[in-house]
Short mmCIF file of C-alpha atoms in Angstrom, two decimals:
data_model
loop_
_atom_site.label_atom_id
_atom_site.label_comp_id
_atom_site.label_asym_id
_atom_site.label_seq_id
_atom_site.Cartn_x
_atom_site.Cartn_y
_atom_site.Cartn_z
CA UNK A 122 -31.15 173.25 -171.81
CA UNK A 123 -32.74 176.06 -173.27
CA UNK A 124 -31.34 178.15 -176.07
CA UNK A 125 -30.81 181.01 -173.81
CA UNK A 126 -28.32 178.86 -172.42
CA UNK A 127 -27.27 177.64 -175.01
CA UNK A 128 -26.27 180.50 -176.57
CA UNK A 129 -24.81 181.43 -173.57
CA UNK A 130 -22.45 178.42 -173.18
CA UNK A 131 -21.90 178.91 -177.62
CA UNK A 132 -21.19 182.89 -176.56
CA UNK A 133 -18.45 181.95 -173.78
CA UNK A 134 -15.16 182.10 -174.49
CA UNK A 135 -12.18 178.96 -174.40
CA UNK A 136 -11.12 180.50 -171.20
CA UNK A 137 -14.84 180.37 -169.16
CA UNK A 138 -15.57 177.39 -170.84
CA UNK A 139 -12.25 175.41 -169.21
CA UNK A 140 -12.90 177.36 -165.80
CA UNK A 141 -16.64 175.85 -165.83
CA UNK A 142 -15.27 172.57 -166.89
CA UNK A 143 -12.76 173.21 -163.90
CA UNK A 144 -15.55 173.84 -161.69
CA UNK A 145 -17.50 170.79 -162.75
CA UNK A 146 -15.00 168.59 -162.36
CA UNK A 147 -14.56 169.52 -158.47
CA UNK A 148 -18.14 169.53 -158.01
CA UNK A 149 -17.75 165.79 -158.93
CA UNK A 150 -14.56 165.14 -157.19
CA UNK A 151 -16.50 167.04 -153.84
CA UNK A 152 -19.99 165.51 -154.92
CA UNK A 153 -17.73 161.45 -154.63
CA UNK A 154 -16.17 162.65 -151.44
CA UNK A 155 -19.35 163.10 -150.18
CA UNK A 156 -21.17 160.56 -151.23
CA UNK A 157 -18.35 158.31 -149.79
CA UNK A 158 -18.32 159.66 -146.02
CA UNK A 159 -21.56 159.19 -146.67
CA UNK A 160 -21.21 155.21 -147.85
CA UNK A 161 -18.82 154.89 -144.64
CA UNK A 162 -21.65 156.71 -142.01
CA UNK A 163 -24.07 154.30 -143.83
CA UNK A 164 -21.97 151.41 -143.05
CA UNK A 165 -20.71 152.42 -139.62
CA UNK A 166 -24.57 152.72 -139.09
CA UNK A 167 -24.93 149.21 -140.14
CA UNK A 168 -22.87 147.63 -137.79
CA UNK A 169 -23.89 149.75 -135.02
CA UNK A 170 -27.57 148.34 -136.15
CA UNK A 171 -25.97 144.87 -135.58
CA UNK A 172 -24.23 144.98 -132.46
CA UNK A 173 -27.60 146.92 -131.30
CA UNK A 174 -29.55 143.79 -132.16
CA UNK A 175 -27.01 141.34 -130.80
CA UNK A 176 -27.17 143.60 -127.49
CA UNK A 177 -31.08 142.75 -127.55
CA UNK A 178 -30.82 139.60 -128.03
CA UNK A 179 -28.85 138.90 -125.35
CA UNK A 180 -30.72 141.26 -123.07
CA UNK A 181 -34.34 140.00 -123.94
CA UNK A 182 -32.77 136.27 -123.30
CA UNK A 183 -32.05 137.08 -119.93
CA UNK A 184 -35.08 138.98 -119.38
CA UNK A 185 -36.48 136.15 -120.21
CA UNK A 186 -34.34 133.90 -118.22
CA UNK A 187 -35.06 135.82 -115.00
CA UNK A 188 -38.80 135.87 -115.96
CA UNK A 189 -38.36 132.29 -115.54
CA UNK A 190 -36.36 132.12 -112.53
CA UNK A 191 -38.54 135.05 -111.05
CA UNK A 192 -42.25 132.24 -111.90
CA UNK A 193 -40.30 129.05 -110.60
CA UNK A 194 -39.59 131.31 -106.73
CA UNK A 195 -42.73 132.42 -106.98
CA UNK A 196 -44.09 129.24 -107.32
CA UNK A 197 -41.61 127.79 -104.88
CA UNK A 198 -42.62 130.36 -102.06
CA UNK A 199 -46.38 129.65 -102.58
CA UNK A 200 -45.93 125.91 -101.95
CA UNK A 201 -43.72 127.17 -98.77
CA UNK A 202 -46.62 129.47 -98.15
CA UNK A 203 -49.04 126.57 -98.00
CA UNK A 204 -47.46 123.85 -96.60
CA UNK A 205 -46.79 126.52 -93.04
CA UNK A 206 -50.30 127.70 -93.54
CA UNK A 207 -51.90 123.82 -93.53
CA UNK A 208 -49.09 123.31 -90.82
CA UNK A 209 -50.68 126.44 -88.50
CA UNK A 210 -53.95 124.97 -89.06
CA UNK A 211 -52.97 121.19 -87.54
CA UNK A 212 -51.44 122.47 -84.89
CA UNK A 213 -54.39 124.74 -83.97
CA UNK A 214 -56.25 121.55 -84.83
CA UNK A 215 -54.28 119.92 -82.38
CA UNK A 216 -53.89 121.89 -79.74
CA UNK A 217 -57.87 122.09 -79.46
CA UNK A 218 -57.76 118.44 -79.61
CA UNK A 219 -55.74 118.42 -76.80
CA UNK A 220 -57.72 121.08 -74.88
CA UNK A 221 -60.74 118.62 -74.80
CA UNK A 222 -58.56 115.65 -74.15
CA UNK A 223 -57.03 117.45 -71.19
CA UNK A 224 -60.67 118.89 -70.03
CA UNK A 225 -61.85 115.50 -70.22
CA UNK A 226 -59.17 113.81 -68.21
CA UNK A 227 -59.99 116.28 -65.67
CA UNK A 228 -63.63 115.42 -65.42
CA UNK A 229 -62.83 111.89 -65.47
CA UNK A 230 -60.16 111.96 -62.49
CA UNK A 231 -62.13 114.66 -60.25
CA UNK A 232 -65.44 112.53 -60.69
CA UNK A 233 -63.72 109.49 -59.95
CA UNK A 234 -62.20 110.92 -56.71
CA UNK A 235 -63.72 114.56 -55.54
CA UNK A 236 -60.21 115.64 -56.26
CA UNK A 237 -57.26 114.46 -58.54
CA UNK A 238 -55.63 112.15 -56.16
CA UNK A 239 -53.84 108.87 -56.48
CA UNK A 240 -55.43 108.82 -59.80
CA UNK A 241 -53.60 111.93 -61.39
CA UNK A 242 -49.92 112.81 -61.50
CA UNK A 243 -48.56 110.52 -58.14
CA UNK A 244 -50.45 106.99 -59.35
CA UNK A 245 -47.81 104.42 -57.62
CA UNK A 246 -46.09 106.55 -55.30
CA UNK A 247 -45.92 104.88 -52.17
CA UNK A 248 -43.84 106.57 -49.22
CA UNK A 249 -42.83 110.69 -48.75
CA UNK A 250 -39.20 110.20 -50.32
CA UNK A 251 -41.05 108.65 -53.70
CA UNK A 252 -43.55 111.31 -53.32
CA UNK A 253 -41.05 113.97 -53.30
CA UNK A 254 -39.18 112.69 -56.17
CA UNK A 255 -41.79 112.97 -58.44
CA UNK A 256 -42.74 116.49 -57.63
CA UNK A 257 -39.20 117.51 -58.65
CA UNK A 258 -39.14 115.51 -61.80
CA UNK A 259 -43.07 116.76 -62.87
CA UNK A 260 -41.94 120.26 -62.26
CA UNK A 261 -38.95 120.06 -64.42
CA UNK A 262 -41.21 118.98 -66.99
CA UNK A 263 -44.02 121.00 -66.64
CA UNK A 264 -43.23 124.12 -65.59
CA UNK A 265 -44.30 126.99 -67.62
CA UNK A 266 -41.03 127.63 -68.79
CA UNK A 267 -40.49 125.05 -70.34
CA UNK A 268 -41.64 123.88 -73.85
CA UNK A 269 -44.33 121.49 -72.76
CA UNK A 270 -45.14 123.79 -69.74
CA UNK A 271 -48.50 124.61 -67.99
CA UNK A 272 -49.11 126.83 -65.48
CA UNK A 273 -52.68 125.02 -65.37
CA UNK A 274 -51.01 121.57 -65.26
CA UNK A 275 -48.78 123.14 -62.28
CA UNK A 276 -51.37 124.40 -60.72
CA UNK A 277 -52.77 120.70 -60.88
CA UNK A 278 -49.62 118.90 -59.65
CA UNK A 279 -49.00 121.43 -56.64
CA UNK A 280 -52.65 120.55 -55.79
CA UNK A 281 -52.32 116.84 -55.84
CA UNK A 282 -48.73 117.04 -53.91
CA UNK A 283 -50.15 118.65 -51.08
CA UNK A 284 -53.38 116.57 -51.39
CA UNK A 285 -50.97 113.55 -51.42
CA UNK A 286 -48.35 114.94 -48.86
CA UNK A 287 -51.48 115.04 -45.91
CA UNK A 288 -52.40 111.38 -47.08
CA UNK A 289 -48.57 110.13 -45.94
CA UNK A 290 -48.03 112.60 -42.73
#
C-alpha cells in the first residue's frame, strides 16, 4: 500500500476500521460462496463431460457396427448381383444354343423329306386314332401358353398333322 493509504487506514477511526473489517469479512464469506457454486458447476460439468463421452462411445460403436453390417449387404447383394447377371447370360447362351439346334433340326428333317413328315413330331404313329392322340398331347405341351410353348413349333406340328392326316385318309 502506499502511504496515502496508509495514512488513511492510521487516520480512520475504531468505528470505520471494524465496519471495513465487517465488509471484508463478507467479501470473503461472498467471495467462498462463489467460488463454491462455482466448484459444484465445475463438477456438474465434469460428469456431464463423462456421460457425454460414454454417449460417444456407445454411439461411434454402433456407427461402427452398422458400417459393418451396411459393407457385409453390400457385399452380399453384389455376389447376388453377379451370380443373376452370369445366370442371364447362360440362359441367353442357351437359348441361342437352342435356336441353332432347333434351325438345324429343321434343315435336317425338311431335307430328308421335302416336308417334316414321319420324321418330325408323329415318328411311330400308325392309324388316325394314334394320330389324333398325339396332336392333343403335343399341343398341351407346346402351345404358346405354356412355359415351353412355341407358336413356331405349333405352327410346325399343325403342319405335319395335316401333312400326316392326308397320308391315313
Amino acid at each position: 500500500m502506499d502511504t496515502k493509504e496508509q495514512k488513511n487506514l492510521e487516520e480512520m477511526s475504531q468505528e470505520e476500521l471494524l465496519e471495513l473489517r465487517k465488509f471484508l469479512f463478507e467479501e470473503r464469506i461472498r467471495i467462498a460462496a462463489e467460488q463454491e457454486k462455482q466448484q459444484q458447476v465445475y463438477e456438474k460439468f465434469l460428469k456431464e463431460r463423462l456421460v457425454f463421452m460414454q454417449e460417444m462411445k456407445a454411439l461411434n460403436s454402433k456407427v461402427l457396427n452398422e458400417r459393418k453390417r451396411l459393407k457385409d449387404e453390400t457385399k452380399f447383394f453384389d455376389k447376388k448381383l453377379q451370380i443373376l447377371q452370369n445366370g442371364f447370360t447362360q440362359l441367353d447362351l442357351d437359348r441361342k444354343q437352342f435356336e441353332r439346334e432347333k434351325k438345324l433340326y429343321r434343315q435336317k428333317t425338311e431335307s430328308a423329306e421335302g416336308t417334316v413328315g414321319a420324321y418330325g413330331f408323329f415318328r411311330g404313329v400308325t392309324s388316325t386314332l394314334g394320330l389324333k392322340k398325339r396332336y392333343k398331347d403335343l399341343l398341351k405341351i407346346f402351345h404358346p401358353d405354356n412355359v415351353c410353348g412355341d407358336s413356331e413349333t405349333v405352327k410346325e406340328i399343325n403342319r405335319q398333322y395335316e401333312y400326316m392326316k392326308r397320308k391315313f385318309d
